[in-house]
mmCIF file of N, CA and C in Angstrom:
data_model
loop_
_atom_site.group_PDB
_atom_site.id
_atom_site.type_symbol
_atom_site.label_atom_id
_atom_site.label_comp_id
_atom_site.label_asym_id
_atom_site.label_seq_id
_atom_site.Cartn_x
_atom_site.Cartn_y
_atom_site.Cartn_z
ATOM 1 N N MET A 1 -8.149 14.926 8.456
ATOM 2 C CA MET A 1 -7.185 14.027 7.858
ATOM 3 C C MET A 1 -6.605 13.134 8.946
ATOM 4 N N GLN A 2 -6.493 11.861 8.653
ATOM 5 C CA GLN A 2 -5.964 10.885 9.599
ATOM 6 C C GLN A 2 -4.456 10.747 9.445
ATOM 7 N N LYS A 3 -3.800 10.476 10.552
ATOM 8 C CA LYS A 3 -2.369 10.188 10.533
ATOM 9 C C LYS A 3 -2.190 8.787 11.090
ATOM 10 N N LEU A 4 -1.433 7.975 10.388
ATOM 11 C CA LEU A 4 -1.258 6.585 10.776
ATOM 12 C C LEU A 4 0.182 6.176 10.517
ATOM 13 N N THR A 5 0.785 5.532 11.481
ATOM 14 C CA THR A 5 2.130 4.990 11.317
ATOM 15 C C THR A 5 2.016 3.480 11.234
ATOM 16 N N VAL A 6 2.482 2.920 10.131
ATOM 17 C CA VAL A 6 2.439 1.480 9.922
ATOM 18 C C VAL A 6 3.866 0.954 9.958
ATOM 19 N N LYS A 7 4.089 -0.082 10.748
ATOM 20 C CA LYS A 7 5.409 -0.700 10.826
ATOM 21 C C LYS A 7 5.379 -1.999 10.048
ATOM 22 N N GLY A 8 6.291 -2.129 9.106
ATOM 23 C CA GLY A 8 6.349 -3.333 8.294
ATOM 24 C C GLY A 8 7.643 -3.391 7.520
ATOM 25 N N ARG A 9 7.701 -4.318 6.621
ATOM 26 C CA ARG A 9 8.872 -4.526 5.780
ATOM 27 C C ARG A 9 8.630 -3.855 4.439
ATOM 28 N N LEU A 10 9.632 -3.168 3.912
ATOM 29 C CA LEU A 10 9.505 -2.557 2.594
ATOM 30 C C LEU A 10 9.828 -3.596 1.535
ATOM 31 N N SER A 11 9.015 -3.624 0.501
ATOM 32 C CA SER A 11 9.245 -4.532 -0.609
ATOM 33 C C SER A 11 9.258 -3.718 -1.893
ATOM 34 N N TYR A 12 10.220 -3.985 -2.729
ATOM 35 C CA TYR A 12 10.396 -3.271 -3.990
ATOM 36 C C TYR A 12 10.371 -1.754 -3.794
ATOM 37 N N PRO A 13 11.234 -1.240 -2.916
ATOM 38 C CA PRO A 13 11.207 0.210 -2.686
ATOM 39 C C PRO A 13 11.812 0.994 -3.847
ATOM 40 N N ALA A 14 11.145 2.040 -4.237
ATOM 41 C CA ALA A 14 11.635 3.014 -5.203
ATOM 42 C C ALA A 14 11.407 4.368 -4.548
ATOM 43 N N LEU A 15 12.228 4.671 -3.550
ATOM 44 C CA LEU A 15 12.001 5.851 -2.724
ATOM 45 C C LEU A 15 12.949 6.995 -3.041
ATOM 46 N N ASP A 16 14.110 6.688 -3.591
ATOM 47 C CA ASP A 16 15.082 7.727 -3.901
ATOM 48 C C ASP A 16 15.074 8.083 -5.386
ATOM 49 N N THR A 17 14.794 7.114 -6.223
ATOM 50 C CA THR A 17 14.682 7.354 -7.662
ATOM 51 C C THR A 17 13.404 6.688 -8.159
ATOM 52 N N LYS A 18 12.842 7.247 -9.201
ATOM 53 C CA LYS A 18 11.601 6.699 -9.753
ATOM 54 C C LYS A 18 11.876 5.379 -10.472
ATOM 55 N N VAL A 19 10.866 4.530 -10.492
ATOM 56 C CA VAL A 19 10.926 3.273 -11.228
ATOM 57 C C VAL A 19 9.928 3.372 -12.382
ATOM 58 N N ARG A 20 10.276 2.762 -13.509
ATOM 59 C CA ARG A 20 9.396 2.802 -14.681
ATOM 60 C C ARG A 20 8.535 1.542 -14.696
ATOM 61 N N MET A 21 7.223 1.735 -14.840
ATOM 62 C CA MET A 21 6.292 0.613 -14.889
ATOM 63 C C MET A 21 5.620 0.602 -16.258
ATOM 64 N N LYS A 22 5.664 -0.547 -16.921
ATOM 65 C CA LYS A 22 5.044 -0.686 -18.233
ATOM 66 C C LYS A 22 3.558 -0.994 -18.069
ATOM 67 N N LEU A 23 2.731 -0.290 -18.806
ATOM 68 C CA LEU A 23 1.280 -0.460 -18.753
ATOM 69 C C LEU A 23 0.818 -1.427 -19.845
ATOM 70 N N PRO A 24 -0.375 -2.005 -19.694
ATOM 71 C CA PRO A 24 -0.864 -2.972 -20.687
ATOM 72 C C PRO A 24 -0.965 -2.419 -22.109
ATOM 73 N N ASP A 25 -1.186 -1.104 -22.252
ATOM 74 C CA ASP A 25 -1.308 -0.532 -23.596
ATOM 75 C C ASP A 25 0.042 -0.259 -24.254
ATOM 76 N N GLY A 26 1.149 -0.612 -23.584
ATOM 77 C CA GLY A 26 2.482 -0.425 -24.148
ATOM 78 C C GLY A 26 3.172 0.840 -23.671
ATOM 79 N N SER A 27 2.420 1.773 -23.117
ATOM 80 C CA SER A 27 3.038 2.987 -22.585
ATOM 81 C C SER A 27 3.658 2.684 -21.224
ATOM 82 N N SER A 28 4.346 3.653 -20.674
ATOM 83 C CA SER A 28 4.945 3.443 -19.356
ATOM 84 C C SER A 28 4.765 4.691 -18.505
ATOM 85 N N VAL A 29 4.880 4.501 -17.197
ATOM 86 C CA VAL A 29 4.755 5.601 -16.251
ATOM 87 C C VAL A 29 5.839 5.425 -15.195
ATOM 88 N N GLU A 30 6.409 6.533 -14.746
ATOM 89 C CA GLU A 30 7.418 6.489 -13.688
ATOM 90 C C GLU A 30 6.786 6.919 -12.376
ATOM 91 N N HIS A 31 7.222 6.292 -11.275
ATOM 92 C CA HIS A 31 6.670 6.659 -9.978
ATOM 93 C C HIS A 31 7.632 6.280 -8.864
ATOM 94 N N TYR A 32 7.454 6.954 -7.728
ATOM 95 C CA TYR A 32 8.080 6.538 -6.479
ATOM 96 C C TYR A 32 7.110 5.574 -5.819
ATOM 97 N N GLY A 33 7.609 4.667 -5.003
ATOM 98 C CA GLY A 33 6.677 3.800 -4.309
ATOM 99 C C GLY A 33 7.331 2.615 -3.632
ATOM 100 N N CYS A 34 6.502 1.858 -2.939
ATOM 101 C CA CYS A 34 6.930 0.622 -2.290
ATOM 102 C C CYS A 34 5.689 -0.110 -1.800
ATOM 103 N N ASP A 35 5.892 -1.357 -1.435
ATOM 104 C CA ASP A 35 4.869 -2.105 -0.718
ATOM 105 C C ASP A 35 5.312 -2.184 0.731
ATOM 106 N N ILE A 36 4.395 -1.972 1.653
ATOM 107 C CA ILE A 36 4.668 -2.134 3.081
ATOM 108 C C ILE A 36 3.973 -3.422 3.492
ATOM 109 N N VAL A 37 4.772 -4.420 3.875
ATOM 110 C CA VAL A 37 4.271 -5.771 4.133
ATOM 111 C C VAL A 37 4.301 -6.057 5.629
ATOM 112 N N PHE A 38 3.191 -6.602 6.150
ATOM 113 C CA PHE A 38 3.172 -7.039 7.545
ATOM 114 C C PHE A 38 2.292 -8.275 7.669
ATOM 115 N N PRO A 39 2.486 -9.084 8.726
ATOM 116 C CA PRO A 39 1.786 -10.366 8.841
ATOM 117 C C PRO A 39 0.274 -10.214 9.019
ATOM 118 N N LYS A 40 -0.450 -11.200 8.509
ATOM 119 C CA LYS A 40 -1.908 -11.221 8.687
ATOM 120 C C LYS A 40 -2.288 -11.351 10.155
ATOM 121 N N THR A 41 -1.387 -11.869 10.965
ATOM 122 C CA THR A 41 -1.666 -12.043 12.395
ATOM 123 C C THR A 41 -1.555 -10.739 13.177
ATOM 124 N N ASP A 42 -1.052 -9.674 12.551
ATOM 125 C CA ASP A 42 -0.909 -8.377 13.217
ATOM 126 C C ASP A 42 -2.244 -7.631 13.162
ATOM 127 N N THR A 43 -3.202 -8.114 13.929
ATOM 128 C CA THR A 43 -4.554 -7.548 13.889
ATOM 129 C C THR A 43 -4.598 -6.115 14.405
ATOM 130 N N LYS A 44 -3.662 -5.744 15.258
ATOM 131 C CA LYS A 44 -3.638 -4.372 15.784
ATOM 132 C C LYS A 44 -3.435 -3.375 14.642
ATOM 133 N N GLN A 45 -2.459 -3.637 13.768
ATOM 134 C CA GLN A 45 -2.214 -2.731 12.642
ATOM 135 C C GLN A 45 -3.336 -2.798 11.615
ATOM 136 N N ILE A 46 -3.823 -3.993 11.345
ATOM 137 C CA ILE A 46 -4.907 -4.138 10.369
ATOM 138 C C ILE A 46 -6.136 -3.367 10.834
ATOM 139 N N ASN A 47 -6.490 -3.492 12.103
ATOM 140 C CA ASN A 47 -7.637 -2.758 12.647
ATOM 141 C C ASN A 47 -7.405 -1.252 12.619
ATOM 142 N N ALA A 48 -6.170 -0.807 12.879
ATOM 143 C CA ALA A 48 -5.858 0.626 12.841
ATOM 144 C C ALA A 48 -6.001 1.178 11.425
ATOM 145 N N VAL A 49 -5.528 0.428 10.429
ATOM 146 C CA VAL A 49 -5.654 0.870 9.036
ATOM 147 C C VAL A 49 -7.130 0.926 8.643
ATOM 148 N N GLU A 50 -7.892 -0.092 8.994
ATOM 149 C CA GLU A 50 -9.314 -0.102 8.639
ATOM 150 C C GLU A 50 -10.081 1.015 9.348
ATOM 151 N N ALA A 51 -9.738 1.309 10.596
ATOM 152 C CA ALA A 51 -10.386 2.418 11.308
ATOM 153 C C ALA A 51 -10.068 3.749 10.628
ATOM 154 N N CYS A 52 -8.837 3.905 10.187
ATOM 155 C CA CYS A 52 -8.427 5.122 9.481
ATOM 156 C C CYS A 52 -9.192 5.252 8.156
ATOM 157 N N LEU A 53 -9.343 4.142 7.445
ATOM 158 C CA LEU A 53 -10.096 4.153 6.191
ATOM 159 C C LEU A 53 -11.552 4.543 6.420
ATOM 160 N N LYS A 54 -12.161 3.988 7.457
ATOM 161 C CA LYS A 54 -13.563 4.299 7.758
ATOM 162 C C LYS A 54 -13.741 5.773 8.105
ATOM 163 N N THR A 55 -12.792 6.320 8.853
ATOM 164 C CA THR A 55 -12.853 7.745 9.190
ATOM 165 C C THR A 55 -12.716 8.598 7.935
ATOM 166 N N ALA A 56 -11.809 8.220 7.043
ATOM 167 C CA ALA A 56 -11.621 8.976 5.803
ATOM 168 C C ALA A 56 -12.876 8.926 4.938
ATOM 169 N N VAL A 57 -13.497 7.761 4.826
ATOM 170 C CA VAL A 57 -14.731 7.641 4.039
ATOM 171 C C VAL A 57 -15.823 8.511 4.648
ATOM 172 N N THR A 58 -15.937 8.517 5.972
ATOM 173 C CA THR A 58 -16.952 9.330 6.649
ATOM 174 C C THR A 58 -16.719 10.816 6.402
ATOM 175 N N GLU A 59 -15.450 11.250 6.408
ATOM 176 C CA GLU A 59 -15.137 12.664 6.164
ATOM 177 C C GLU A 59 -15.430 13.069 4.726
ATOM 178 N N ILE A 60 -15.110 12.196 3.779
ATOM 179 C CA ILE A 60 -15.265 12.542 2.365
ATOM 180 C C ILE A 60 -16.700 12.347 1.883
ATOM 181 N N PHE A 61 -17.329 11.252 2.320
ATOM 182 C CA PHE A 61 -18.698 10.926 1.910
ATOM 183 C C PHE A 61 -19.572 10.786 3.154
ATOM 184 N N PRO A 62 -20.034 11.895 3.731
ATOM 185 C CA PRO A 62 -20.762 11.825 5.003
ATOM 186 C C PRO A 62 -22.084 11.055 4.938
ATOM 187 N N ASN A 63 -22.683 10.918 3.764
ATOM 188 C CA ASN A 63 -23.971 10.232 3.652
ATOM 189 C C ASN A 63 -23.843 8.752 3.296
ATOM 190 N N VAL A 64 -22.617 8.234 3.267
ATOM 191 C CA VAL A 64 -22.384 6.842 2.870
ATOM 192 C C VAL A 64 -21.874 6.052 4.067
ATOM 193 N N SER A 65 -22.355 4.834 4.202
ATOM 194 C CA SER A 65 -21.870 3.951 5.265
ATOM 195 C C SER A 65 -20.438 3.518 4.945
ATOM 196 N N PRO A 66 -19.483 3.746 5.857
ATOM 197 C CA PRO A 66 -18.098 3.356 5.584
ATOM 198 C C PRO A 66 -17.943 1.859 5.331
ATOM 199 N N ASP A 67 -18.663 1.032 6.087
ATOM 200 C CA ASP A 67 -18.564 -0.419 5.892
ATOM 201 C C ASP A 67 -19.056 -0.825 4.503
ATOM 202 N N ALA A 68 -20.169 -0.247 4.070
ATOM 203 C CA ALA A 68 -20.716 -0.569 2.751
ATOM 204 C C ALA A 68 -19.775 -0.102 1.645
ATOM 205 N N PHE A 69 -19.202 1.088 1.807
ATOM 206 C CA PHE A 69 -18.290 1.630 0.806
ATOM 207 C C PHE A 69 -17.055 0.741 0.666
ATOM 208 N N LEU A 70 -16.442 0.388 1.800
ATOM 209 C CA LEU A 70 -15.220 -0.415 1.756
ATOM 210 C C LEU A 70 -15.482 -1.827 1.244
ATOM 211 N N SER A 71 -16.611 -2.414 1.590
ATOM 212 C CA SER A 71 -16.908 -3.755 1.078
ATOM 213 C C SER A 71 -17.200 -3.710 -0.423
ATOM 214 N N ALA A 72 -17.801 -2.622 -0.914
ATOM 215 C CA ALA A 72 -18.039 -2.479 -2.353
ATOM 216 C C ALA A 72 -16.719 -2.359 -3.108
ATOM 217 N N VAL A 73 -15.779 -1.608 -2.548
ATOM 218 C CA VAL A 73 -14.464 -1.477 -3.185
ATOM 219 C C VAL A 73 -13.758 -2.830 -3.211
ATOM 220 N N ARG A 74 -13.802 -3.552 -2.097
ATOM 221 C CA ARG A 74 -13.146 -4.870 -2.027
ATOM 222 C C ARG A 74 -13.779 -5.870 -2.987
ATOM 223 N N SER A 75 -15.108 -5.850 -3.096
ATOM 224 C CA SER A 75 -15.779 -6.828 -3.953
ATOM 225 C C SER A 75 -15.558 -6.524 -5.434
ATOM 226 N N LYS A 76 -15.326 -5.253 -5.756
ATOM 227 C CA LYS A 76 -15.095 -4.888 -7.154
ATOM 228 C C LYS A 76 -13.791 -5.491 -7.650
ATOM 229 N N SER A 77 -12.761 -5.410 -6.828
ATOM 230 C CA SER A 77 -11.463 -5.953 -7.219
ATOM 231 C C SER A 77 -10.568 -6.006 -5.999
ATOM 232 N N GLU A 78 -9.897 -7.121 -5.813
ATOM 233 C CA GLU A 78 -8.954 -7.266 -4.699
ATOM 234 C C GLU A 78 -7.837 -6.233 -4.808
ATOM 235 N N SER A 79 -7.451 -5.885 -6.032
ATOM 236 C CA SER A 79 -6.339 -4.960 -6.213
ATOM 237 C C SER A 79 -6.730 -3.508 -5.964
ATOM 238 N N ARG A 80 -8.020 -3.221 -5.734
ATOM 239 C CA ARG A 80 -8.447 -1.846 -5.491
ATOM 240 C C ARG A 80 -8.447 -1.479 -4.017
ATOM 241 N N GLY A 81 -8.435 -2.458 -3.149
ATOM 242 C CA GLY A 81 -8.455 -2.174 -1.722
ATOM 243 C C GLY A 81 -7.117 -1.650 -1.239
ATOM 244 N N VAL A 82 -7.123 -1.001 -0.096
ATOM 245 C CA VAL A 82 -5.877 -0.490 0.473
ATOM 246 C C VAL A 82 -5.069 -1.626 1.074
ATOM 247 N N LEU A 83 -5.714 -2.453 1.885
ATOM 248 C CA LEU A 83 -5.054 -3.630 2.452
ATOM 249 C C LEU A 83 -5.224 -4.781 1.472
ATOM 250 N N ARG A 84 -4.123 -5.256 0.947
ATOM 251 C CA ARG A 84 -4.187 -6.318 -0.055
ATOM 252 C C ARG A 84 -3.619 -7.616 0.500
ATOM 253 N N ASP A 85 -4.113 -8.718 -0.007
ATOM 254 C CA ASP A 85 -3.699 -10.040 0.452
ATOM 255 C C ASP A 85 -2.426 -10.473 -0.273
ATOM 256 N N GLY A 86 -1.380 -10.765 0.495
ATOM 257 C CA GLY A 86 -0.114 -11.206 -0.091
ATOM 258 C C GLY A 86 -0.227 -12.535 -0.799
ATOM 259 N N ASP A 87 -1.041 -13.449 -0.274
ATOM 260 C CA ASP A 87 -1.220 -14.752 -0.920
ATOM 261 C C ASP A 87 -1.889 -14.596 -2.286
ATOM 262 N N ALA A 88 -2.789 -13.630 -2.425
ATOM 263 C CA ALA A 88 -3.429 -13.367 -3.716
ATOM 264 C C ALA A 88 -2.415 -12.805 -4.707
ATOM 265 N N LYS A 89 -1.467 -12.003 -4.221
ATOM 266 C CA LYS A 89 -0.417 -11.469 -5.095
ATOM 267 C C LYS A 89 0.431 -12.611 -5.643
ATOM 268 N N ILE A 90 0.759 -13.570 -4.789
ATOM 269 C CA ILE A 90 1.554 -14.723 -5.222
ATOM 270 C C ILE A 90 0.772 -15.527 -6.264
ATOM 271 N N ALA A 91 -0.510 -15.774 -5.991
ATOM 272 C CA ALA A 91 -1.338 -16.591 -6.885
ATOM 273 C C ALA A 91 -1.530 -15.947 -8.252
ATOM 274 N N SER A 92 -1.588 -14.613 -8.313
ATOM 275 C CA SER A 92 -1.848 -13.927 -9.580
ATOM 276 C C SER A 92 -0.573 -13.536 -10.321
ATOM 277 N N SER A 93 0.574 -13.836 -9.771
ATOM 278 C CA SER A 93 1.840 -13.428 -10.369
ATOM 279 C C SER A 93 2.276 -14.379 -11.480
ATOM 280 N N HIS A 94 2.976 -13.814 -12.471
ATOM 281 C CA HIS A 94 3.568 -14.636 -13.529
ATOM 282 C C HIS A 94 4.803 -15.369 -13.021
ATOM 283 N N LYS A 95 5.450 -14.812 -12.003
ATOM 284 C CA LYS A 95 6.629 -15.426 -11.394
ATOM 285 C C LYS A 95 6.430 -15.485 -9.885
ATOM 286 N N PRO A 96 5.628 -16.437 -9.393
ATOM 287 C CA PRO A 96 5.318 -16.485 -7.958
ATOM 288 C C PRO A 96 6.541 -16.675 -7.069
ATOM 289 N N GLU A 97 7.596 -17.275 -7.595
ATOM 290 C CA GLU A 97 8.804 -17.474 -6.784
ATOM 291 C C GLU A 97 9.430 -16.150 -6.353
ATOM 292 N N ASN A 98 9.161 -15.076 -7.079
ATOM 293 C CA ASN A 98 9.689 -13.761 -6.703
ATOM 294 C C ASN A 98 9.009 -13.203 -5.457
ATOM 295 N N TYR A 99 7.795 -13.649 -5.174
ATOM 296 C CA TYR A 99 7.005 -13.067 -4.098
ATOM 297 C C TYR A 99 6.785 -13.988 -2.901
ATOM 298 N N THR A 100 7.040 -15.274 -3.045
ATOM 299 C CA THR A 100 6.682 -16.258 -2.019
ATOM 300 C C THR A 100 7.274 -15.945 -0.659
ATOM 301 N N GLN A 101 8.562 -15.658 -0.600
ATOM 302 C CA GLN A 101 9.213 -15.454 0.697
ATOM 303 C C GLN A 101 8.665 -14.228 1.424
ATOM 304 N N THR A 102 8.424 -13.155 0.729
ATOM 305 C CA THR A 102 8.009 -11.904 1.363
ATOM 306 C C THR A 102 6.512 -11.827 1.634
ATOM 307 N N TYR A 103 5.687 -12.307 0.720
ATOM 308 C CA TYR A 103 4.248 -12.050 0.786
ATOM 309 C C TYR A 103 3.405 -13.186 1.369
ATOM 310 N N THR A 104 3.980 -14.360 1.644
ATOM 311 C CA THR A 104 3.205 -15.475 2.186
ATOM 312 C C THR A 104 2.654 -15.126 3.568
ATOM 313 N N ASP A 105 1.362 -15.391 3.781
ATOM 314 C CA ASP A 105 0.664 -15.117 5.048
ATOM 315 C C ASP A 105 0.815 -13.665 5.493
ATOM 316 N N SER A 106 0.773 -12.750 4.534
ATOM 317 C CA SER A 106 0.939 -11.328 4.828
ATOM 318 C C SER A 106 -0.153 -10.511 4.152
ATOM 319 N N VAL A 107 -0.293 -9.284 4.621
ATOM 320 C CA VAL A 107 -1.079 -8.270 3.930
ATOM 321 C C VAL A 107 -0.112 -7.144 3.595
ATOM 322 N N TYR A 108 -0.474 -6.333 2.607
ATOM 323 C CA TYR A 108 0.424 -5.243 2.243
ATOM 324 C C TYR A 108 -0.364 -4.028 1.783
ATOM 325 N N ILE A 109 0.293 -2.897 1.901
ATOM 326 C CA ILE A 109 -0.224 -1.625 1.409
ATOM 327 C C ILE A 109 0.721 -1.198 0.302
ATOM 328 N N SER A 110 0.188 -0.875 -0.846
ATOM 329 C CA SER A 110 1.006 -0.430 -1.961
ATOM 330 C C SER A 110 0.902 1.093 -2.045
ATOM 331 N N ALA A 111 2.020 1.764 -1.843
ATOM 332 C CA ALA A 111 2.041 3.232 -1.854
ATOM 333 C C ALA A 111 2.818 3.712 -3.075
ATOM 334 N N LYS A 112 2.193 4.582 -3.871
ATOM 335 C CA LYS A 112 2.844 5.098 -5.078
ATOM 336 C C LYS A 112 2.530 6.579 -5.235
ATOM 337 N N ASN A 113 3.475 7.313 -5.849
ATOM 338 C CA ASN A 113 3.267 8.719 -6.152
ATOM 339 C C ASN A 113 4.073 9.054 -7.395
ATOM 340 N N LYS A 114 3.431 9.644 -8.393
ATOM 341 C CA LYS A 114 4.117 9.979 -9.640
ATOM 342 C C LYS A 114 4.948 11.253 -9.526
ATOM 343 N N TYR A 115 4.604 12.141 -8.597
ATOM 344 C CA TYR A 115 5.177 13.475 -8.612
ATOM 345 C C TYR A 115 6.093 13.803 -7.442
ATOM 346 N N VAL A 116 5.749 13.369 -6.242
ATOM 347 C CA VAL A 116 6.466 13.815 -5.046
ATOM 348 C C VAL A 116 7.302 12.678 -4.472
ATOM 349 N N GLN A 117 8.597 12.951 -4.301
ATOM 350 C CA GLN A 117 9.471 11.961 -3.679
ATOM 351 C C GLN A 117 9.180 11.914 -2.185
ATOM 352 N N PRO A 118 9.072 10.719 -1.616
ATOM 353 C CA PRO A 118 8.794 10.634 -0.178
ATOM 354 C C PRO A 118 9.974 11.110 0.654
ATOM 355 N N LEU A 119 9.672 11.657 1.809
ATOM 356 C CA LEU A 119 10.704 12.061 2.756
ATOM 357 C C LEU A 119 11.084 10.834 3.573
ATOM 358 N N LEU A 120 12.346 10.481 3.553
ATOM 359 C CA LEU A 120 12.836 9.335 4.310
ATOM 360 C C LEU A 120 13.532 9.833 5.561
ATOM 361 N N VAL A 121 13.203 9.230 6.701
ATOM 362 C CA VAL A 121 13.814 9.634 7.967
ATOM 363 C C VAL A 121 14.289 8.403 8.732
ATOM 364 N N TYR A 122 15.316 8.617 9.552
ATOM 365 C CA TYR A 122 15.771 7.583 10.474
ATOM 366 C C TYR A 122 14.781 7.478 11.623
ATOM 367 N N ARG A 123 15.009 6.532 12.495
ATOM 368 C CA ARG A 123 14.140 6.341 13.660
ATOM 369 C C ARG A 123 14.077 7.603 14.518
ATOM 370 N N GLN A 124 15.154 8.383 14.565
ATOM 371 C CA GLN A 124 15.186 9.606 15.369
ATOM 372 C C GLN A 124 14.640 10.812 14.599
ATOM 373 N N ALA A 125 13.971 10.565 13.490
ATOM 374 C CA ALA A 125 13.340 11.597 12.652
ATOM 375 C C ALA A 125 14.344 12.519 11.980
ATOM 376 N N GLN A 126 15.553 12.048 11.769
ATOM 377 C CA GLN A 126 16.545 12.803 11.006
ATOM 378 C C GLN A 126 16.425 12.406 9.536
ATOM 379 N N PRO A 127 16.457 13.376 8.619
ATOM 380 C CA PRO A 127 16.293 13.052 7.196
ATOM 381 C C PRO A 127 17.404 12.135 6.676
ATOM 382 N N VAL A 128 17.006 11.162 5.869
ATOM 383 C CA VAL A 128 17.945 10.278 5.188
ATOM 384 C C VAL A 128 18.280 10.865 3.832
ATOM 385 N N SER A 129 17.278 11.436 3.179
ATOM 386 C CA SER A 129 17.476 11.991 1.847
ATOM 387 C C SER A 129 16.735 13.315 1.741
ATOM 388 N N ASN A 130 17.100 14.062 0.722
ATOM 389 C CA ASN A 130 16.422 15.329 0.468
ATOM 390 C C ASN A 130 15.425 15.131 -0.660
ATOM 391 N N PRO A 131 14.129 15.295 -0.403
ATOM 392 C CA PRO A 131 13.147 15.143 -1.479
ATOM 393 C C PRO A 131 13.350 16.206 -2.549
ATOM 394 N N ARG A 132 13.065 15.820 -3.758
ATOM 395 C CA ARG A 132 13.195 16.754 -4.884
ATOM 396 C C ARG A 132 11.868 17.409 -5.151
#
């Protein structure tokens, strides 16, 4: 298992309480989550995330080329990749003005979990909240 620390800006954080998301079929689901946004020019972090993804693919699917697997996922849908393009989020949004300031010239990772509240810590690794 890979461990990776990504430094970025949190967007739409739902880390202490769950947020309800409406699905296309009319039902809804609650989840914890946030987007972690960082500039496209931060190639060091982008390369670290991609290296971590390639290692994970190699561990899970030893007979598959990591590059081929990741490019197949990206070509299937932009929204399926781990690293997503902020400009594409703005272009596909019903209200682009909500996203322009944060997502322009950026990439982001969307992290969500339906069941487990994330552990929040200060810079000195002291807990901010108690996960439920």
